[in-house]
Amino acid sequence: MVNFLSRASLQGFNTLALPASADYLCTASSVDELRQALAFARQRKLPITVLGGGSNIIFAGDVTGLVIRIAISGIEKVGGEGDSVLVRVGAGENWHQLVLYALQQHWYGLENLSLIPGCAGAAPIQNIGAYGVELAQRFVSLEAMALDSGDIITLDRAACRFGYRDSVFKHELKGQVIITAITLALSTAANPHLDYPELRDALAAIDQPTPQQVSATICALRQRKLPDPAERPNVGSFFKNPVIPVAQAQQLKDKHPDLPLYPVSDQQTKLPAAWLIDRAGWKGVRRGTVGVHDRQALVLVHFGGGSGADLLQLAADIAADVARRFNVQLELEPAVIGAVDVGRVDRGQHNAGFRL
Ligand code: EPU
């Protein structure tokens, strides 16, 4: 039986610890409970918002309608031959616990994605990525409930249209489906991916690092630079790394020789937003209840007592300053939920790329 709470606080369910309430809140621990939640919303004509770990959302205000927390569990081997292992994971499983469990089973391939907060079901939406590996590289398919019919549909990798921090779930399928399980292709053969310079440097002393060593090293790197949400509320990167035309990147590089560039294709180059924000002087800046982390300029933090509007105003001011100095437009990485009333923030589409 699903329990529906009314006028429920969401502060404990978002890693920024922002104050917000939902008209109704429930937890769905199975596909059947998810159907019950959808029926409740349909009867009352309530809009639906889906919440996983709350680690990639900004509550800009209160949320109208029903918020459904997805808690569908289960990790099982469902196939594979030779070295390959197919693993099906319930959408509500904690991502990092999954990475650790996979390592214990000697199922390799997720180690570079260690210590990313959030749930397995949210991973495909932004195609989580870190230290040279993206979810898309390990992804086989997912199951999702279609909101119009309540049917479970299966989408393969091509159908998910993964890009850098992007997928079909931020576009055509936004608000159309709820992810209930994902299936990943892992391997019992270790094949460490050590291209990311910071990772390669950190492992330089080890001859052939094991996946366990890669995971432990990444945990240490992340712990050094990224604040623990339990101590200092945050959502990791607040902006995407901008992808711009090669010629424009080269012009910037000529002016700023120490700007790191990451080639994406013949036409496009990715820049570290952290570098732009840092160079613009925002690193470690505190504005009352919110601020920019002092060890990673891409992370905004909430010191307590603030609101989503405070954070979004700071983000808008940073983006405007970066645009003025470097002529590069920053885009928010997390999704924004709830009504926004910050003067100059263009709210864009609910849950989408959210341009500042
Ligand atoms: N840099 C600075 N100042 C800073 C931090 C970084 O100038 O305060 C520069 C450095 O030159 C560094 C470059 O920015 O070489 C890149 O920094 P880093 O390696 O820390 O990575 P990032 O681009 O800031 C991205 C992801 C992270 C992911 C790391 C590691 C995005 C938006 N962010 O950050 O993902 O952990 O790479 O792969 O792509 C997240 O999405 O929440 C997240 C934390």
XYZ file of C-alpha atoms and ligand atoms in Angstrom:
400
model
C 0.000 0.000 0.000
C 1.430 3.359 -0.976
C 1.297 6.044 1.693
C 0.599 9.580 0.434
C 1.751 12.467 2.645
C 0.294 15.907 2.051
C 2.193 19.222 2.348
C 5.379 17.203 2.809
C 8.826 18.740 3.247
C 11.374 17.863 0.576
C 14.343 19.346 2.430
C 15.631 15.918 3.481
C 15.262 14.572 -0.055
C 17.606 16.889 -1.950
C 21.356 16.972 -1.382
C 21.360 20.794 -1.533
C 19.055 20.672 1.531
C 16.898 23.400 -0.003
C 13.563 24.090 1.635
C 10.580 23.105 -0.508
C 7.356 21.246 0.002
C 5.262 18.968 -2.189
C 1.450 19.008 -2.268
C 1.755 15.218 -2.005
C 4.720 12.898 -1.539
C 4.943 9.121 -1.795
C 7.541 6.385 -2.209
C 7.194 3.674 -4.872
C 9.135 0.497 -4.040
C 7.879 -1.564 -6.981
C 6.407 -1.171 -10.446
C 3.018 -1.975 -8.947
C 3.355 0.797 -6.348
C 4.403 3.172 -9.105
C 1.146 2.350 -10.931
C -0.792 3.066 -7.716
C 0.964 6.422 -7.405
C 0.140 7.322 -10.994
C -3.506 6.339 -10.473
C -3.639 8.616 -7.393
C -2.273 11.513 -9.464
C -4.587 10.818 -12.397
C -7.708 10.750 -10.178
C -6.812 14.134 -8.718
C -5.363 15.575 -11.945
C -2.028 16.231 -10.216
C 1.200 16.891 -12.106
C 3.947 14.379 -11.272
C 7.572 14.977 -10.313
C 9.913 12.003 -9.978
C 12.679 12.024 -7.412
C 15.626 9.652 -7.151
C 18.487 10.473 -4.806
C 17.787 14.213 -5.107
C 21.459 14.751 -5.948
C 21.023 16.505 -9.287
C 18.056 18.797 -8.712
C 17.547 22.317 -7.473
C 14.227 23.045 -5.799
C 13.544 26.589 -6.908
C 10.331 26.663 -4.887
C 7.478 24.432 -3.738
C 6.407 21.609 -6.009
C 2.819 21.437 -7.202
C 1.197 17.996 -7.411
C 2.617 14.606 -6.493
C 6.312 13.908 -5.917
C 7.136 10.206 -6.299
C 10.342 8.902 -4.749
C 11.585 5.864 -6.650
C 12.841 3.099 -4.349
C 12.694 0.068 -6.665
C 15.556 -2.232 -5.595
C 17.377 -5.282 -6.940
C 20.712 -6.096 -8.585
C 20.820 -9.345 -10.562
C 22.941 -11.001 -13.208
C 20.633 -11.612 -16.147
C 23.020 -12.969 -18.785
C 26.368 -12.697 -20.480
C 28.807 -15.135 -21.967
C 32.592 -15.417 -21.794
C 33.880 -12.388 -19.886
C 30.714 -10.391 -20.326
C 28.113 -10.015 -17.575
C 24.712 -8.423 -18.043
C 23.453 -6.860 -14.830
C 19.921 -5.566 -14.287
C 19.561 -2.908 -11.597
C 16.400 -1.474 -10.010
C 16.067 2.283 -10.527
C 16.141 3.023 -6.794
C 19.490 1.336 -6.085
C 22.149 3.747 -4.840
C 24.701 4.222 -7.613
C 27.857 4.032 -5.525
C 26.613 0.960 -3.622
C 26.077 -0.638 -7.035
C 29.666 0.196 -8.059
C 30.995 -1.360 -4.820
C 28.775 -4.437 -5.157
C 29.899 -4.928 -8.772
C 33.568 -4.724 -7.706
C 32.934 -7.352 -4.994
C 31.418 -9.667 -7.610
C 34.435 -9.004 -9.917
C 32.140 -7.351 -12.455
C 34.306 -4.573 -13.823
C 33.659 -1.432 -15.838
C 31.994 0.917 -13.362
C 35.070 1.766 -11.278
C 35.635 5.193 -12.899
C 32.104 6.116 -11.892
C 32.797 5.550 -8.173
C 31.285 7.853 -5.551
C 28.829 9.574 -7.882
C 25.798 10.361 -5.738
C 22.275 9.423 -6.767
C 20.326 6.415 -7.969
C 20.781 3.961 -10.831
C 17.532 5.107 -12.470
C 18.726 8.698 -12.696
C 22.088 7.747 -14.228
C 20.836 7.538 -17.844
C 18.965 10.862 -17.701
C 22.166 12.893 -17.556
C 24.410 10.075 -18.826
C 26.622 10.321 -15.733
C 30.311 10.508 -16.492
C 33.594 10.926 -14.681
C 37.296 10.239 -15.178
C 36.957 9.375 -18.858
C 33.987 6.989 -18.674
C 30.316 7.668 -19.317
C 27.374 5.475 -18.406
C 26.556 5.144 -22.147
C 29.701 2.994 -22.602
C 28.381 0.360 -20.177
C 24.695 0.701 -20.990
C 22.577 -1.947 -22.733
C 18.936 -1.007 -22.159
C 16.440 0.281 -19.649
C 12.869 -0.352 -18.659
C 10.520 2.552 -18.116
C 6.862 3.079 -17.395
C 5.028 5.076 -20.029
C 2.942 7.637 -18.181
C 0.079 7.617 -20.662
C -0.538 3.846 -20.680
C 1.189 2.570 -17.530
C 2.941 0.001 -19.770
C 6.589 -0.931 -19.266
C 8.625 -0.197 -22.381
C 12.238 -1.166 -23.113
C 14.675 1.301 -24.680
C 18.064 0.275 -26.044
C 21.160 2.470 -26.122
C 20.393 4.027 -29.501
C 16.872 4.948 -28.366
C 18.284 6.751 -25.311
C 20.306 9.103 -27.575
C 23.068 9.700 -25.076
C 25.273 12.778 -25.326
C 27.503 14.676 -22.916
C 25.302 14.947 -19.787
C 22.352 14.466 -22.116
C 19.764 11.911 -23.265
C 16.321 11.583 -24.827
C 14.895 11.873 -21.285
C 15.798 15.576 -21.258
C 14.089 16.089 -24.622
C 11.405 14.066 -26.447
C 10.714 11.727 -23.526
C 10.846 14.402 -20.842
C 7.871 13.883 -18.549
C 6.695 10.911 -20.651
C 8.307 7.955 -18.871
C 9.638 6.898 -15.473
C 12.742 4.701 -15.520
C 12.231 1.548 -13.424
C 15.383 -0.530 -14.168
C 18.597 -0.363 -16.171
C 20.715 -3.152 -17.678
C 24.488 -2.761 -17.933
C 27.178 -4.775 -19.718
C 30.143 -5.365 -17.388
C 33.112 -7.680 -17.647
C 34.864 -10.201 -15.418
C 38.113 -9.209 -17.175
C 39.744 -6.074 -15.737
C 40.315 -3.361 -18.333
C 41.176 -0.161 -16.423
C 40.482 3.085 -18.239
C 43.261 5.476 -17.215
C 43.190 8.193 -19.899
C 41.984 11.012 -17.634
C 45.176 12.970 -16.792
C 44.379 13.513 -13.111
C 43.672 9.781 -12.665
C 46.758 8.697 -14.612
C 48.932 10.945 -12.452
C 47.386 9.667 -9.231
C 48.059 6.047 -10.274
C 51.513 6.632 -11.779
C 53.280 4.683 -9.016
C 51.226 1.509 -9.566
C 52.247 -0.710 -12.465
C 48.989 -2.365 -13.447
C 46.304 -0.947 -11.216
C 43.384 -3.214 -10.412
C 39.788 -1.952 -10.770
C 39.655 -1.873 -6.961
C 42.689 0.442 -6.901
C 41.157 2.632 -9.600
C 37.951 2.903 -7.589
C 39.780 3.704 -4.333
C 41.913 6.347 -6.092
C 38.866 8.009 -7.644
C 37.101 8.026 -4.277
C 40.130 9.781 -2.776
C 40.314 12.318 -5.654
C 36.628 13.109 -5.394
C 36.754 13.379 -1.599
C 39.619 15.823 -1.863
C 37.880 18.190 -4.276
C 34.156 17.693 -3.905
C 32.312 18.522 -0.702
C 30.402 15.709 1.016
C 26.706 16.650 0.632
C 26.065 15.403 4.175
C 28.440 18.051 5.517
C 28.139 20.830 2.950
C 25.001 20.490 0.802
C 25.707 20.499 -2.955
C 24.845 18.759 -6.248
C 28.340 18.272 -7.676
C 28.916 20.215 -10.882
C 26.472 23.099 -11.085
C 27.228 23.832 -14.745
C 28.021 21.671 -17.767
C 31.411 22.034 -19.357
C 30.631 24.209 -22.402
C 31.160 22.729 -25.859
C 32.120 25.437 -28.382
C 33.412 25.673 -31.981
C 37.118 24.782 -32.369
C 37.984 28.215 -33.826
C 36.481 30.045 -30.846
C 38.291 27.711 -28.444
C 41.578 28.389 -30.224
C 41.054 32.164 -29.922
C 40.497 31.764 -26.184
C 43.559 29.531 -25.903
C 45.673 32.167 -27.685
C 44.595 34.715 -25.082
C 44.814 32.297 -22.147
C 47.530 29.712 -22.885
C 46.852 27.781 -19.675
C 43.196 27.104 -20.563
C 42.809 23.296 -20.844
C 40.934 22.161 -23.990
C 39.255 18.776 -24.491
C 38.657 17.961 -28.179
C 35.171 16.572 -28.829
C 35.201 16.358 -32.651
C 36.735 18.111 -35.659
C 34.296 20.952 -35.108
C 33.885 21.158 -31.369
C 35.947 21.515 -28.208
C 34.935 21.207 -24.576
C 36.219 23.733 -22.024
C 36.326 23.270 -18.257
C 33.664 25.542 -16.796
C 35.588 25.266 -13.516
C 38.569 27.012 -15.114
C 36.403 29.858 -16.476
C 34.655 30.371 -13.118
C 37.919 30.105 -11.197
C 39.690 32.554 -13.524
C 36.778 34.980 -13.233
C 37.523 35.074 -9.485
C 34.482 33.240 -8.110
C 36.213 30.273 -6.442
C 35.563 30.316 -2.696
C 33.245 33.347 -2.920
C 30.484 33.249 -0.318
C 27.276 35.224 -0.636
C 25.343 34.814 2.607
C 23.731 31.398 2.650
C 25.287 30.154 -0.610
C 28.686 30.166 -2.279
C 31.258 28.630 -4.603
C 33.257 25.712 -3.186
C 36.842 26.648 -2.380
C 38.395 23.480 -3.879
C 36.301 23.091 -7.078
C 34.880 26.192 -8.713
C 32.220 24.171 -10.565
C 30.455 23.279 -7.330
C 28.041 25.669 -5.645
C 27.256 25.011 -1.997
C 24.460 25.826 0.416
C 25.658 26.888 3.858
C 22.157 26.582 5.329
C 19.186 28.882 5.700
C 19.136 29.752 1.986
C 16.767 29.030 -0.881
C 16.859 27.763 -4.446
C 16.345 31.359 -5.585
C 19.519 32.430 -3.729
C 21.540 29.712 -5.464
C 20.056 30.394 -8.887
C 20.750 34.115 -8.513
C 24.394 33.348 -7.698
C 24.550 30.966 -10.676
C 23.040 33.607 -12.966
C 25.576 36.205 -11.797
C 28.482 33.785 -12.352
C 27.183 32.872 -15.817
C 26.755 36.541 -16.769
C 30.292 37.351 -15.608
C 31.790 34.375 -17.485
C 29.860 35.362 -20.626
C 31.130 38.945 -20.352
C 34.767 37.917 -19.816
C 35.071 34.940 -22.157
C 32.017 35.145 -24.432
C 31.069 31.591 -23.398
C 27.553 30.767 -22.222
C 27.305 28.439 -19.223
C 24.375 26.064 -18.898
C 23.057 24.574 -15.666
C 23.833 20.888 -15.209
C 21.212 19.884 -12.595
C 17.485 20.032 -13.256
C 15.451 22.864 -11.778
C 12.117 21.961 -10.218
C 9.417 24.204 -8.782
C 8.481 27.809 -9.469
C 11.403 30.194 -9.989
C 11.065 33.860 -9.207
C 14.588 35.101 -9.797
C 14.439 38.242 -11.919
C 16.933 37.552 -14.652
C 16.917 33.794 -14.763
C 15.194 32.480 -17.838
C 13.480 29.444 -16.447
C 13.665 27.562 -19.721
C 11.988 24.190 -19.780
C 11.112 22.379 -16.624
C 13.713 19.713 -15.921
C 15.670 20.477 -19.075
C 19.021 22.060 -19.887
C 17.939 25.348 -18.259
C 19.837 28.147 -19.943
C 20.990 31.014 -17.796
N 39.888 23.704 -12.745
C 40.138 24.987 -12.319
N 39.647 25.387 -11.114
C 38.950 24.560 -10.295
C 38.729 23.217 -10.696
C 39.199 22.815 -11.941
O 40.747 25.764 -13.038
O 38.520 25.008 -9.228
C 40.339 23.287 -14.084
C 41.605 22.480 -14.043
O 42.428 22.988 -15.055
C 41.200 21.083 -14.437
C 39.925 21.322 -15.228
O 39.340 22.518 -14.707
O 42.166 20.508 -15.256
C 38.924 20.185 -15.100
O 38.640 19.967 -13.713
P 38.217 18.516 -13.191
O 39.142 17.477 -13.695
O 38.004 18.615 -11.716
O 36.852 18.231 -13.924
P 35.597 19.147 -14.221
O 35.559 19.423 -15.677
O 35.557 20.314 -13.298
C 34.101 17.032 -14.718
C 32.718 16.566 -14.376
C 32.687 16.003 -12.962
C 33.644 14.834 -12.912
C 35.057 15.324 -13.280
C 36.052 14.191 -13.362
C 31.139 17.945 -15.659
C 30.142 19.046 -15.609
N 31.760 17.675 -14.501
O 34.408 18.125 -13.835
O 31.368 15.538 -12.714
O 33.675 14.240 -11.619
O 35.003 15.949 -14.590
O 35.799 13.446 -14.515
O 31.367 17.355 -16.712
C 29.264 16.143 -11.767
O 28.775 15.999 -12.897
O 28.546 16.478 -10.783
C 30.690 15.947 -11.568
C 31.269 16.163 -10.391
